[in-house]
Amino acid sequence: MSAKRILMITGDFTEDYETMVPFQALMAVGHQVDAVCPDKKAGDSVATAIHDFEGDQTYTEKPGHRFALTATFADIDPANYDALVIPGGRAPEYLRLNAAVLAMVNHFFEHDKPVAAVCHGAQLLVAAGVLKGKQCSAYPACQPEVELAGGHFADIEVTDAVTDGNLVTAPAWPAHPAWLAQFMTLLNR
């Protein structure tokens, strides 16, 4: 497998596992991962939140770790990257309001580069207008958004992932083994 340059767009209150695990796993197999957040620079950090499934009607949220960013958002040119990772959590809810973020997301689809989104990361895909006709999994509460954007919501087990063209999606962090395996397959194509 040849090393790829991967961009991760994240922000405050990103889901802890959905940020830390892919960041570390992709680096462990030799890829370079640049994690960025609008209005922040390399060395700054974002707050994370731990979302868990404890039998309530929705997930619970607890404070997570600080996650250090490795690149400066303002310096990023998506043309210099082979793939994109979009973690979930609460960050996508406000990141989708940033035109520069949406332009970056669109770049990866316009150039058929691999994209991995998990949980609420689908909110960025919806806002970028890239889901029309695509199968997409996400946290179940995002189903109406996916469908209103013209996507086909993949109602799969929380431990599963789905690939449609250049896009790999999963409902939440319990799907990391399947999600990351499918993403790595795309990285090797």
Short mmCIF file of N, CA and C in Angstrom, two decimals:
data_model
loop_
_atom_site.label_atom_id
_atom_site.label_comp_id
_atom_site.label_asym_id
_atom_site.label_seq_id
_atom_site.Cartn_x
_atom_site.Cartn_y
_atom_site.Cartn_z
N MET A 1 0.85 -1.17 0.00
CA MET A 1 0.00 0.00 0.00
C MET A 1 0.90 1.24 0.00
N SER A 2 0.64 2.15 -0.92
CA SER A 2 1.41 3.39 -0.94
C SER A 2 0.79 4.39 0.03
N ALA A 3 1.64 5.17 0.66
CA ALA A 3 1.18 6.16 1.63
C ALA A 3 0.36 7.24 0.92
N LYS A 4 -0.72 7.63 1.54
CA LYS A 4 -1.61 8.67 1.01
C LYS A 4 -1.59 9.87 1.94
N ARG A 5 -1.93 11.02 1.39
CA ARG A 5 -2.14 12.23 2.19
C ARG A 5 -3.64 12.34 2.40
N ILE A 6 -4.04 12.35 3.66
CA ILE A 6 -5.46 12.35 4.02
C ILE A 6 -5.77 13.61 4.81
N LEU A 7 -6.85 14.27 4.45
CA LEU A 7 -7.33 15.44 5.17
C LEU A 7 -8.47 15.02 6.09
N MET A 8 -8.42 15.48 7.33
CA MET A 8 -9.51 15.28 8.28
C MET A 8 -10.03 16.66 8.67
N ILE A 9 -11.31 16.90 8.41
CA ILE A 9 -11.93 18.16 8.80
C ILE A 9 -12.73 17.90 10.08
N THR A 10 -12.38 18.62 11.13
CA THR A 10 -13.01 18.41 12.42
C THR A 10 -13.25 19.75 13.10
N GLY A 11 -13.76 19.71 14.32
CA GLY A 11 -14.02 20.94 15.05
C GLY A 11 -14.39 20.66 16.49
N ASP A 12 -14.64 21.71 17.23
CA ASP A 12 -14.98 21.55 18.64
C ASP A 12 -16.20 20.65 18.82
N PHE A 13 -16.06 19.76 19.78
CA PHE A 13 -17.07 18.77 20.16
C PHE A 13 -17.31 17.72 19.09
N THR A 14 -16.24 17.47 18.34
CA THR A 14 -16.19 16.30 17.49
C THR A 14 -16.28 15.07 18.40
N GLU A 15 -16.78 13.97 17.89
CA GLU A 15 -16.85 12.75 18.71
C GLU A 15 -15.44 12.22 18.90
N ASP A 16 -15.08 11.97 20.14
CA ASP A 16 -13.73 11.58 20.53
C ASP A 16 -13.22 10.36 19.74
N TYR A 17 -13.91 9.23 19.83
CA TYR A 17 -13.46 8.01 19.15
C TYR A 17 -13.45 8.19 17.63
N GLU A 18 -14.44 8.91 17.10
CA GLU A 18 -14.57 9.06 15.65
C GLU A 18 -13.50 9.98 15.07
N THR A 19 -12.78 10.65 15.95
CA THR A 19 -11.67 11.50 15.54
C THR A 19 -10.34 10.82 15.82
N MET A 20 -10.16 10.41 17.07
CA MET A 20 -8.88 9.83 17.49
C MET A 20 -8.58 8.50 16.80
N VAL A 21 -9.55 7.61 16.74
CA VAL A 21 -9.28 6.26 16.21
C VAL A 21 -8.89 6.30 14.73
N PRO A 22 -9.66 6.94 13.84
CA PRO A 22 -9.20 6.94 12.44
C PRO A 22 -7.90 7.72 12.25
N PHE A 23 -7.74 8.81 12.98
CA PHE A 23 -6.50 9.58 12.89
C PHE A 23 -5.30 8.69 13.20
N GLN A 24 -5.35 7.99 14.31
CA GLN A 24 -4.23 7.15 14.72
C GLN A 24 -4.09 5.90 13.86
N ALA A 25 -5.21 5.27 13.52
CA ALA A 25 -5.16 4.03 12.73
C ALA A 25 -4.58 4.29 11.33
N LEU A 26 -4.99 5.38 10.70
CA LEU A 26 -4.50 5.67 9.36
C LEU A 26 -3.00 6.01 9.39
N MET A 27 -2.57 6.70 10.43
CA MET A 27 -1.14 6.98 10.56
C MET A 27 -0.36 5.69 10.86
N ALA A 28 -0.96 4.79 11.61
CA ALA A 28 -0.27 3.55 11.98
C ALA A 28 0.06 2.68 10.77
N VAL A 29 -0.74 2.81 9.72
CA VAL A 29 -0.47 2.02 8.52
C VAL A 29 0.31 2.82 7.47
N GLY A 30 0.82 3.99 7.88
CA GLY A 30 1.74 4.72 7.02
C GLY A 30 1.21 5.94 6.29
N HIS A 31 -0.05 6.30 6.48
CA HIS A 31 -0.60 7.47 5.80
C HIS A 31 -0.28 8.74 6.58
N GLN A 32 -0.24 9.86 5.88
CA GLN A 32 -0.11 11.16 6.53
C GLN A 32 -1.52 11.72 6.69
N VAL A 33 -1.89 12.10 7.90
CA VAL A 33 -3.22 12.66 8.16
C VAL A 33 -3.06 14.07 8.70
N ASP A 34 -3.63 15.03 7.99
CA ASP A 34 -3.65 16.41 8.46
C ASP A 34 -5.04 16.71 8.99
N ALA A 35 -5.11 17.01 10.28
CA ALA A 35 -6.38 17.35 10.92
C ALA A 35 -6.47 18.86 11.02
N VAL A 36 -7.60 19.41 10.52
CA VAL A 36 -7.78 20.86 10.49
C VAL A 36 -9.16 21.25 11.02
N CYS A 37 -9.25 22.51 11.42
CA CYS A 37 -10.51 23.11 11.87
C CYS A 37 -10.50 24.57 11.44
N PRO A 38 -11.61 25.06 10.88
CA PRO A 38 -11.66 26.47 10.50
C PRO A 38 -11.27 27.38 11.67
N ASP A 39 -10.56 28.44 11.33
CA ASP A 39 -10.13 29.47 12.29
C ASP A 39 -9.13 28.97 13.31
N LYS A 40 -8.52 27.80 13.06
CA LYS A 40 -7.49 27.28 13.96
C LYS A 40 -6.27 26.90 13.15
N LYS A 41 -5.14 26.82 13.86
CA LYS A 41 -3.88 26.51 13.17
C LYS A 41 -3.24 25.27 13.78
N ALA A 42 -2.22 24.78 13.11
CA ALA A 42 -1.48 23.62 13.59
C ALA A 42 -1.04 23.87 15.03
N GLY A 43 -1.24 22.86 15.89
CA GLY A 43 -0.88 22.97 17.29
C GLY A 43 -2.03 23.41 18.19
N ASP A 44 -3.04 24.07 17.61
CA ASP A 44 -4.26 24.36 18.38
C ASP A 44 -4.97 23.03 18.63
N SER A 45 -5.96 23.05 19.50
CA SER A 45 -6.72 21.82 19.73
C SER A 45 -8.20 22.10 19.68
N VAL A 46 -8.96 21.02 19.55
CA VAL A 46 -10.42 21.08 19.63
C VAL A 46 -10.86 20.20 20.79
N ALA A 47 -11.96 20.58 21.38
CA ALA A 47 -12.56 19.76 22.44
C ALA A 47 -13.27 18.59 21.77
N THR A 48 -13.22 17.43 22.40
CA THR A 48 -13.98 16.29 21.89
C THR A 48 -15.06 15.91 22.90
N ALA A 49 -16.02 15.17 22.43
CA ALA A 49 -17.09 14.66 23.28
C ALA A 49 -17.20 13.16 23.07
N ILE A 50 -17.43 12.44 24.15
CA ILE A 50 -17.61 10.98 24.07
C ILE A 50 -19.10 10.70 24.02
N HIS A 51 -19.53 10.13 22.92
CA HIS A 51 -20.93 9.74 22.76
C HIS A 51 -21.04 8.24 23.02
N ASP A 52 -22.00 7.86 23.83
CA ASP A 52 -22.14 6.45 24.16
C ASP A 52 -23.60 6.04 24.05
N PHE A 53 -23.80 4.75 23.91
CA PHE A 53 -25.13 4.17 23.75
C PHE A 53 -25.41 3.36 25.00
N GLU A 54 -26.18 3.95 25.91
CA GLU A 54 -26.36 3.36 27.24
C GLU A 54 -27.81 3.01 27.54
N GLY A 55 -28.62 2.84 26.50
CA GLY A 55 -30.00 2.42 26.69
C GLY A 55 -31.01 3.55 26.70
N ASP A 56 -30.55 4.79 26.54
CA ASP A 56 -31.46 5.93 26.48
C ASP A 56 -32.02 6.06 25.06
N GLN A 57 -32.94 7.00 24.87
CA GLN A 57 -33.54 7.16 23.55
C GLN A 57 -32.55 7.72 22.52
N THR A 58 -31.50 8.33 22.98
CA THR A 58 -30.43 8.79 22.10
C THR A 58 -29.11 8.59 22.83
N TYR A 59 -28.02 8.95 22.21
CA TYR A 59 -26.71 8.77 22.83
C TYR A 59 -26.52 9.74 24.00
N THR A 60 -25.64 9.38 24.90
CA THR A 60 -25.25 10.29 25.97
C THR A 60 -23.96 11.00 25.54
N GLU A 61 -23.68 12.11 26.20
CA GLU A 61 -22.49 12.88 25.85
C GLU A 61 -21.72 13.25 27.11
N LYS A 62 -20.41 12.97 27.05
CA LYS A 62 -19.52 13.27 28.17
C LYS A 62 -18.29 13.99 27.62
N PRO A 63 -17.61 14.77 28.45
CA PRO A 63 -16.39 15.43 27.96
C PRO A 63 -15.36 14.40 27.53
N GLY A 64 -14.66 14.71 26.45
CA GLY A 64 -13.61 13.84 25.94
C GLY A 64 -12.25 14.46 26.16
N HIS A 65 -11.34 14.13 25.28
CA HIS A 65 -9.97 14.63 25.34
C HIS A 65 -9.84 15.92 24.53
N ARG A 66 -8.70 16.55 24.62
CA ARG A 66 -8.33 17.63 23.69
C ARG A 66 -7.65 16.92 22.52
N PHE A 67 -7.97 17.33 21.32
CA PHE A 67 -7.38 16.73 20.12
C PHE A 67 -6.56 17.81 19.41
N ALA A 68 -5.26 17.56 19.26
CA ALA A 68 -4.36 18.54 18.64
C ALA A 68 -4.46 18.50 17.12
N LEU A 69 -4.62 19.65 16.53
CA LEU A 69 -4.68 19.79 15.08
C LEU A 69 -3.26 19.76 14.52
N THR A 70 -3.11 19.21 13.34
CA THR A 70 -1.78 19.02 12.78
C THR A 70 -1.48 19.94 11.60
N ALA A 71 -2.47 20.70 11.16
CA ALA A 71 -2.27 21.62 10.04
C ALA A 71 -3.17 22.84 10.24
N THR A 72 -2.87 23.88 9.51
CA THR A 72 -3.62 25.14 9.60
C THR A 72 -4.68 25.17 8.51
N PHE A 73 -5.93 25.32 8.90
CA PHE A 73 -7.04 25.29 7.95
C PHE A 73 -6.84 26.27 6.80
N ALA A 74 -6.43 27.50 7.10
CA ALA A 74 -6.29 28.53 6.06
C ALA A 74 -5.23 28.18 5.02
N ASP A 75 -4.31 27.29 5.35
CA ASP A 75 -3.24 26.91 4.44
C ASP A 75 -3.57 25.70 3.57
N ILE A 76 -4.72 25.08 3.80
CA ILE A 76 -5.05 23.81 3.13
C ILE A 76 -5.52 24.02 1.70
N ASP A 77 -4.96 23.23 0.81
CA ASP A 77 -5.44 23.11 -0.56
C ASP A 77 -5.85 21.65 -0.75
N PRO A 78 -7.15 21.39 -0.90
CA PRO A 78 -7.59 19.98 -1.01
C PRO A 78 -6.98 19.25 -2.20
N ALA A 79 -6.50 19.97 -3.18
CA ALA A 79 -5.86 19.32 -4.33
C ALA A 79 -4.59 18.57 -3.92
N ASN A 80 -4.04 18.91 -2.76
CA ASN A 80 -2.83 18.24 -2.27
C ASN A 80 -3.12 16.98 -1.49
N TYR A 81 -4.38 16.56 -1.43
CA TYR A 81 -4.78 15.40 -0.63
C TYR A 81 -5.42 14.33 -1.50
N ASP A 82 -5.20 13.08 -1.06
CA ASP A 82 -5.74 11.93 -1.79
C ASP A 82 -7.10 11.49 -1.29
N ALA A 83 -7.46 11.89 -0.06
CA ALA A 83 -8.71 11.40 0.55
C ALA A 83 -9.13 12.33 1.68
N LEU A 84 -10.38 12.15 2.12
CA LEU A 84 -10.97 12.99 3.16
C LEU A 84 -11.64 12.11 4.20
N VAL A 85 -11.48 12.49 5.49
CA VAL A 85 -12.18 11.84 6.60
C VAL A 85 -13.01 12.91 7.31
N ILE A 86 -14.28 12.58 7.56
CA ILE A 86 -15.18 13.48 8.28
C ILE A 86 -15.72 12.75 9.51
N PRO A 87 -15.20 13.09 10.70
CA PRO A 87 -15.73 12.49 11.93
C PRO A 87 -17.11 13.07 12.25
N GLY A 88 -17.80 12.39 13.15
CA GLY A 88 -19.11 12.87 13.59
C GLY A 88 -19.00 13.70 14.85
N GLY A 89 -20.04 13.61 15.65
CA GLY A 89 -20.13 14.45 16.84
C GLY A 89 -20.94 15.69 16.53
N ARG A 90 -20.76 16.72 17.34
CA ARG A 90 -21.52 17.94 17.14
C ARG A 90 -20.84 18.90 16.17
N ALA A 91 -19.56 18.72 15.89
CA ALA A 91 -18.84 19.63 15.01
C ALA A 91 -19.48 19.79 13.62
N PRO A 92 -19.91 18.70 12.96
CA PRO A 92 -20.49 18.87 11.62
C PRO A 92 -21.70 19.80 11.58
N GLU A 93 -22.41 19.88 12.70
CA GLU A 93 -23.61 20.73 12.76
C GLU A 93 -23.27 22.19 12.49
N TYR A 94 -22.12 22.68 12.98
CA TYR A 94 -21.76 24.07 12.69
C TYR A 94 -20.76 24.19 11.54
N LEU A 95 -19.94 23.16 11.32
CA LEU A 95 -18.99 23.21 10.21
C LEU A 95 -19.71 23.31 8.87
N ARG A 96 -20.91 22.77 8.79
CA ARG A 96 -21.66 22.80 7.52
C ARG A 96 -22.08 24.21 7.13
N LEU A 97 -21.92 25.17 8.03
CA LEU A 97 -22.25 26.56 7.73
C LEU A 97 -21.06 27.31 7.14
N ASN A 98 -19.91 26.66 7.02
CA ASN A 98 -18.69 27.29 6.55
C ASN A 98 -18.50 26.97 5.06
N ALA A 99 -18.54 28.00 4.23
CA ALA A 99 -18.44 27.81 2.77
C ALA A 99 -17.12 27.17 2.37
N ALA A 100 -16.03 27.50 3.05
CA ALA A 100 -14.73 26.91 2.70
C ALA A 100 -14.71 25.41 2.99
N VAL A 101 -15.34 24.99 4.09
CA VAL A 101 -15.44 23.57 4.40
C VAL A 101 -16.22 22.85 3.31
N LEU A 102 -17.36 23.41 2.93
CA LEU A 102 -18.19 22.78 1.89
C LEU A 102 -17.46 22.70 0.55
N ALA A 103 -16.68 23.73 0.23
CA ALA A 103 -15.90 23.70 -1.01
C ALA A 103 -14.86 22.58 -0.96
N MET A 104 -14.25 22.39 0.22
CA MET A 104 -13.27 21.29 0.35
C MET A 104 -13.95 19.94 0.16
N VAL A 105 -15.10 19.75 0.80
CA VAL A 105 -15.84 18.49 0.66
C VAL A 105 -16.17 18.25 -0.82
N ASN A 106 -16.67 19.28 -1.48
CA ASN A 106 -17.02 19.15 -2.90
C ASN A 106 -15.82 18.76 -3.75
N HIS A 107 -14.66 19.29 -3.45
CA HIS A 107 -13.45 18.95 -4.22
C HIS A 107 -13.25 17.44 -4.30
N PHE A 108 -13.40 16.76 -3.16
CA PHE A 108 -13.13 15.32 -3.12
C PHE A 108 -14.14 14.54 -3.97
N PHE A 109 -15.36 15.02 -4.05
CA PHE A 109 -16.37 14.35 -4.88
C PHE A 109 -16.17 14.69 -6.36
N GLU A 110 -15.84 15.93 -6.65
CA GLU A 110 -15.61 16.33 -8.04
C GLU A 110 -14.45 15.56 -8.66
N HIS A 111 -13.48 15.16 -7.84
CA HIS A 111 -12.30 14.46 -8.33
C HIS A 111 -12.31 12.97 -7.97
N ASP A 112 -13.45 12.47 -7.54
CA ASP A 112 -13.65 11.05 -7.23
C ASP A 112 -12.58 10.50 -6.29
N LYS A 113 -12.22 11.28 -5.28
CA LYS A 113 -11.27 10.84 -4.28
C LYS A 113 -12.02 10.17 -3.14
N PRO A 114 -11.42 9.22 -2.44
CA PRO A 114 -12.10 8.54 -1.34
C PRO A 114 -12.49 9.49 -0.21
N VAL A 115 -13.72 9.28 0.28
CA VAL A 115 -14.26 10.07 1.40
C VAL A 115 -14.85 9.09 2.40
N ALA A 116 -14.49 9.27 3.68
CA ALA A 116 -15.04 8.46 4.76
C ALA A 116 -15.74 9.40 5.74
N ALA A 117 -17.04 9.18 5.95
CA ALA A 117 -17.80 9.99 6.91
C ALA A 117 -18.51 9.04 7.86
N VAL A 118 -18.55 9.41 9.12
CA VAL A 118 -19.18 8.57 10.13
C VAL A 118 -20.15 9.40 10.96
N CYS A 119 -21.24 8.76 11.36
CA CYS A 119 -22.22 9.35 12.28
C CYS A 119 -22.77 10.67 11.72
N HIS A 120 -22.64 11.76 12.49
CA HIS A 120 -23.17 13.05 12.06
C HIS A 120 -22.31 13.71 10.99
N GLY A 121 -21.22 13.08 10.58
CA GLY A 121 -20.43 13.59 9.47
C GLY A 121 -21.26 13.73 8.21
N ALA A 122 -22.33 12.95 8.11
CA ALA A 122 -23.23 13.05 6.96
C ALA A 122 -23.82 14.45 6.82
N GLN A 123 -23.89 15.19 7.91
CA GLN A 123 -24.43 16.56 7.83
C GLN A 123 -23.57 17.43 6.91
N LEU A 124 -22.27 17.21 6.87
CA LEU A 124 -21.42 17.96 5.93
C LEU A 124 -21.69 17.53 4.50
N LEU A 125 -21.91 16.23 4.30
CA LEU A 125 -22.20 15.72 2.96
C LEU A 125 -23.51 16.30 2.44
N VAL A 126 -24.50 16.36 3.32
CA VAL A 126 -25.81 16.93 2.96
C VAL A 126 -25.64 18.39 2.55
N ALA A 127 -24.99 19.16 3.40
CA ALA A 127 -24.83 20.60 3.15
C ALA A 127 -24.01 20.87 1.89
N ALA A 128 -23.07 19.98 1.58
CA ALA A 128 -22.24 20.13 0.38
C ALA A 128 -22.98 19.70 -0.88
N GLY A 129 -24.14 19.05 -0.72
CA GLY A 129 -24.94 18.64 -1.88
C GLY A 129 -24.34 17.50 -2.68
N VAL A 130 -23.68 16.56 -2.00
CA VAL A 130 -22.98 15.49 -2.72
C VAL A 130 -23.65 14.12 -2.59
N LEU A 131 -24.83 14.06 -1.98
CA LEU A 131 -25.44 12.75 -1.71
C LEU A 131 -26.48 12.30 -2.73
N LYS A 132 -26.84 13.11 -3.68
CA LYS A 132 -27.89 12.74 -4.63
C LYS A 132 -27.58 11.40 -5.28
N GLY A 133 -28.49 10.44 -5.06
CA GLY A 133 -28.36 9.11 -5.65
C GLY A 133 -27.39 8.19 -4.94
N LYS A 134 -26.74 8.67 -3.91
CA LYS A 134 -25.73 7.86 -3.19
C LYS A 134 -26.35 7.18 -1.97
N GLN A 135 -25.86 5.98 -1.70
CA GLN A 135 -26.21 5.27 -0.48
C GLN A 135 -25.33 5.81 0.64
N CYS A 136 -25.94 6.16 1.77
CA CYS A 136 -25.21 6.78 2.86
C CYS A 136 -25.77 6.33 4.20
N SER A 137 -24.90 5.85 5.06
CA SER A 137 -25.29 5.56 6.43
C SER A 137 -24.87 6.74 7.29
N ALA A 138 -25.49 6.84 8.45
CA ALA A 138 -25.20 7.92 9.39
C ALA A 138 -25.89 7.57 10.69
N TYR A 139 -25.70 8.40 11.71
CA TYR A 139 -26.47 8.23 12.92
C TYR A 139 -27.95 8.28 12.51
N PRO A 140 -28.80 7.39 13.01
CA PRO A 140 -30.18 7.30 12.53
C PRO A 140 -30.96 8.62 12.53
N ALA A 141 -30.65 9.53 13.44
CA ALA A 141 -31.35 10.81 13.48
C ALA A 141 -31.05 11.67 12.24
N CYS A 142 -30.02 11.30 11.46
CA CYS A 142 -29.68 12.04 10.25
C CYS A 142 -30.41 11.50 9.01
N GLN A 143 -31.19 10.43 9.17
CA GLN A 143 -31.89 9.83 8.03
C GLN A 143 -32.72 10.85 7.25
N PRO A 144 -33.55 11.69 7.91
CA PRO A 144 -34.34 12.65 7.13
C PRO A 144 -33.46 13.60 6.30
N GLU A 145 -32.34 14.03 6.84
CA GLU A 145 -31.45 14.92 6.10
C GLU A 145 -30.87 14.23 4.87
N VAL A 146 -30.40 12.99 5.06
CA VAL A 146 -29.83 12.24 3.95
C VAL A 146 -30.86 12.09 2.84
N GLU A 147 -32.08 11.73 3.20
CA GLU A 147 -33.13 11.51 2.20
C GLU A 147 -33.57 12.82 1.54
N LEU A 148 -33.67 13.90 2.31
CA LEU A 148 -34.03 15.19 1.72
C LEU A 148 -32.95 15.69 0.76
N ALA A 149 -31.72 15.25 0.95
CA ALA A 149 -30.62 15.63 0.06
C ALA A 149 -30.55 14.73 -1.17
N GLY A 150 -31.49 13.80 -1.31
CA GLY A 150 -31.51 12.91 -2.46
C GLY A 150 -30.68 11.65 -2.31
N GLY A 151 -30.19 11.41 -1.09
CA GLY A 151 -29.44 10.19 -0.83
C GLY A 151 -30.35 9.06 -0.42
N HIS A 152 -29.82 7.85 -0.45
CA HIS A 152 -30.55 6.67 -0.01
C HIS A 152 -29.96 6.27 1.35
N PHE A 153 -30.74 6.42 2.41
CA PHE A 153 -30.23 6.13 3.74
C PHE A 153 -30.04 4.63 3.90
N ALA A 154 -28.83 4.24 4.27
CA ALA A 154 -28.51 2.83 4.49
C ALA A 154 -28.75 2.53 5.97
N ASP A 155 -29.83 1.85 6.25
CA ASP A 155 -30.19 1.49 7.62
C ASP A 155 -29.50 0.18 7.95
N ILE A 156 -28.27 0.28 8.45
CA ILE A 156 -27.43 -0.90 8.70
C ILE A 156 -27.14 -1.01 10.19
N GLU A 157 -26.58 -2.14 10.57
CA GLU A 157 -26.20 -2.34 11.97
C GLU A 157 -25.15 -1.31 12.37
N VAL A 158 -25.12 -0.97 13.65
CA VAL A 158 -24.19 0.04 14.15
C VAL A 158 -22.73 -0.41 13.99
N THR A 159 -22.51 -1.68 13.72
CA THR A 159 -21.15 -2.20 13.53
C THR A 159 -20.78 -2.35 12.05
N ASP A 160 -21.67 -1.94 11.15
CA ASP A 160 -21.44 -2.10 9.71
C ASP A 160 -21.12 -0.76 9.05
N ALA A 161 -20.64 -0.85 7.83
CA ALA A 161 -20.36 0.32 7.00
C ALA A 161 -20.84 0.01 5.59
N VAL A 162 -20.97 1.05 4.78
CA VAL A 162 -21.41 0.87 3.40
C VAL A 162 -20.54 1.74 2.49
N THR A 163 -20.18 1.17 1.32
CA THR A 163 -19.41 1.90 0.32
C THR A 163 -20.27 2.10 -0.91
N ASP A 164 -20.29 3.33 -1.42
CA ASP A 164 -20.97 3.66 -2.66
C ASP A 164 -20.02 4.55 -3.47
N GLY A 165 -19.41 3.97 -4.49
CA GLY A 165 -18.43 4.72 -5.27
C GLY A 165 -17.25 5.11 -4.40
N ASN A 166 -16.99 6.40 -4.31
CA ASN A 166 -15.85 6.90 -3.54
C ASN A 166 -16.19 7.16 -2.07
N LEU A 167 -17.43 6.88 -1.66
CA LEU A 167 -17.90 7.25 -0.32
C LEU A 167 -18.09 6.02 0.58
N VAL A 168 -17.47 6.08 1.77
CA VAL A 168 -17.67 5.06 2.80
C VAL A 168 -18.31 5.74 4.00
N THR A 169 -19.44 5.19 4.47
CA THR A 169 -20.14 5.78 5.61
C THR A 169 -20.51 4.70 6.62
N ALA A 170 -20.73 5.16 7.85
CA ALA A 170 -21.10 4.24 8.93
C ALA A 170 -21.95 5.00 9.94
N PRO A 171 -22.75 4.26 10.73
CA PRO A 171 -23.66 4.91 11.68
C PRO A 171 -22.97 5.55 12.88
N ALA A 172 -21.87 4.99 13.36
CA ALA A 172 -21.23 5.50 14.57
C ALA A 172 -19.93 4.73 14.81
N TRP A 173 -19.21 5.11 15.88
CA TRP A 173 -17.89 4.54 16.15
C TRP A 173 -17.84 3.02 16.33
N PRO A 174 -18.92 2.33 16.74
CA PRO A 174 -18.79 0.86 16.81
C PRO A 174 -18.49 0.22 15.45
N ALA A 175 -18.66 0.97 14.37
CA ALA A 175 -18.40 0.45 13.02
C ALA A 175 -16.95 0.66 12.58
N HIS A 176 -16.10 1.19 13.43
CA HIS A 176 -14.72 1.48 13.00
C HIS A 176 -14.04 0.34 12.25
N PRO A 177 -14.09 -0.91 12.71
CA PRO A 177 -13.39 -1.96 11.94
C PRO A 177 -13.89 -2.06 10.49
N ALA A 178 -15.19 -2.07 10.30
CA ALA A 178 -15.74 -2.18 8.94
C ALA A 178 -15.50 -0.90 8.14
N TRP A 179 -15.73 0.23 8.75
CA TRP A 179 -15.61 1.54 8.10
C TRP A 179 -14.17 1.79 7.64
N LEU A 180 -13.23 1.57 8.55
CA LEU A 180 -11.83 1.81 8.20
C LEU A 180 -11.32 0.78 7.18
N ALA A 181 -11.76 -0.46 7.28
CA ALA A 181 -11.35 -1.47 6.30
C ALA A 181 -11.84 -1.10 4.90
N GLN A 182 -13.11 -0.68 4.81
CA GLN A 182 -13.64 -0.29 3.49
C GLN A 182 -12.94 0.96 2.96
N PHE A 183 -12.65 1.91 3.84
CA PHE A 183 -11.95 3.12 3.42
C PHE A 183 -10.54 2.77 2.93
N MET A 184 -9.85 1.91 3.64
CA MET A 184 -8.50 1.51 3.22
C MET A 184 -8.52 0.79 1.88
N THR A 185 -9.58 0.03 1.61
CA THR A 185 -9.72 -0.59 0.31
C THR A 185 -9.80 0.47 -0.79
N LEU A 186 -10.58 1.53 -0.53
CA LEU A 186 -10.66 2.63 -1.51
C LEU A 186 -9.32 3.33 -1.68
N LEU A 187 -8.58 3.47 -0.59
CA LEU A 187 -7.28 4.14 -0.68
C LEU A 187 -6.31 3.36 -1.56
N ASN A 188 -6.51 2.06 -1.67
CA ASN A 188 -5.62 1.20 -2.46
C ASN A 188 -6.06 1.00 -3.90
N ARG A 189 -7.16 1.60 -4.28
CA ARG A 189 -7.62 1.38 -5.67
C ARG A 189 -6.81 2.13 -6.67
#
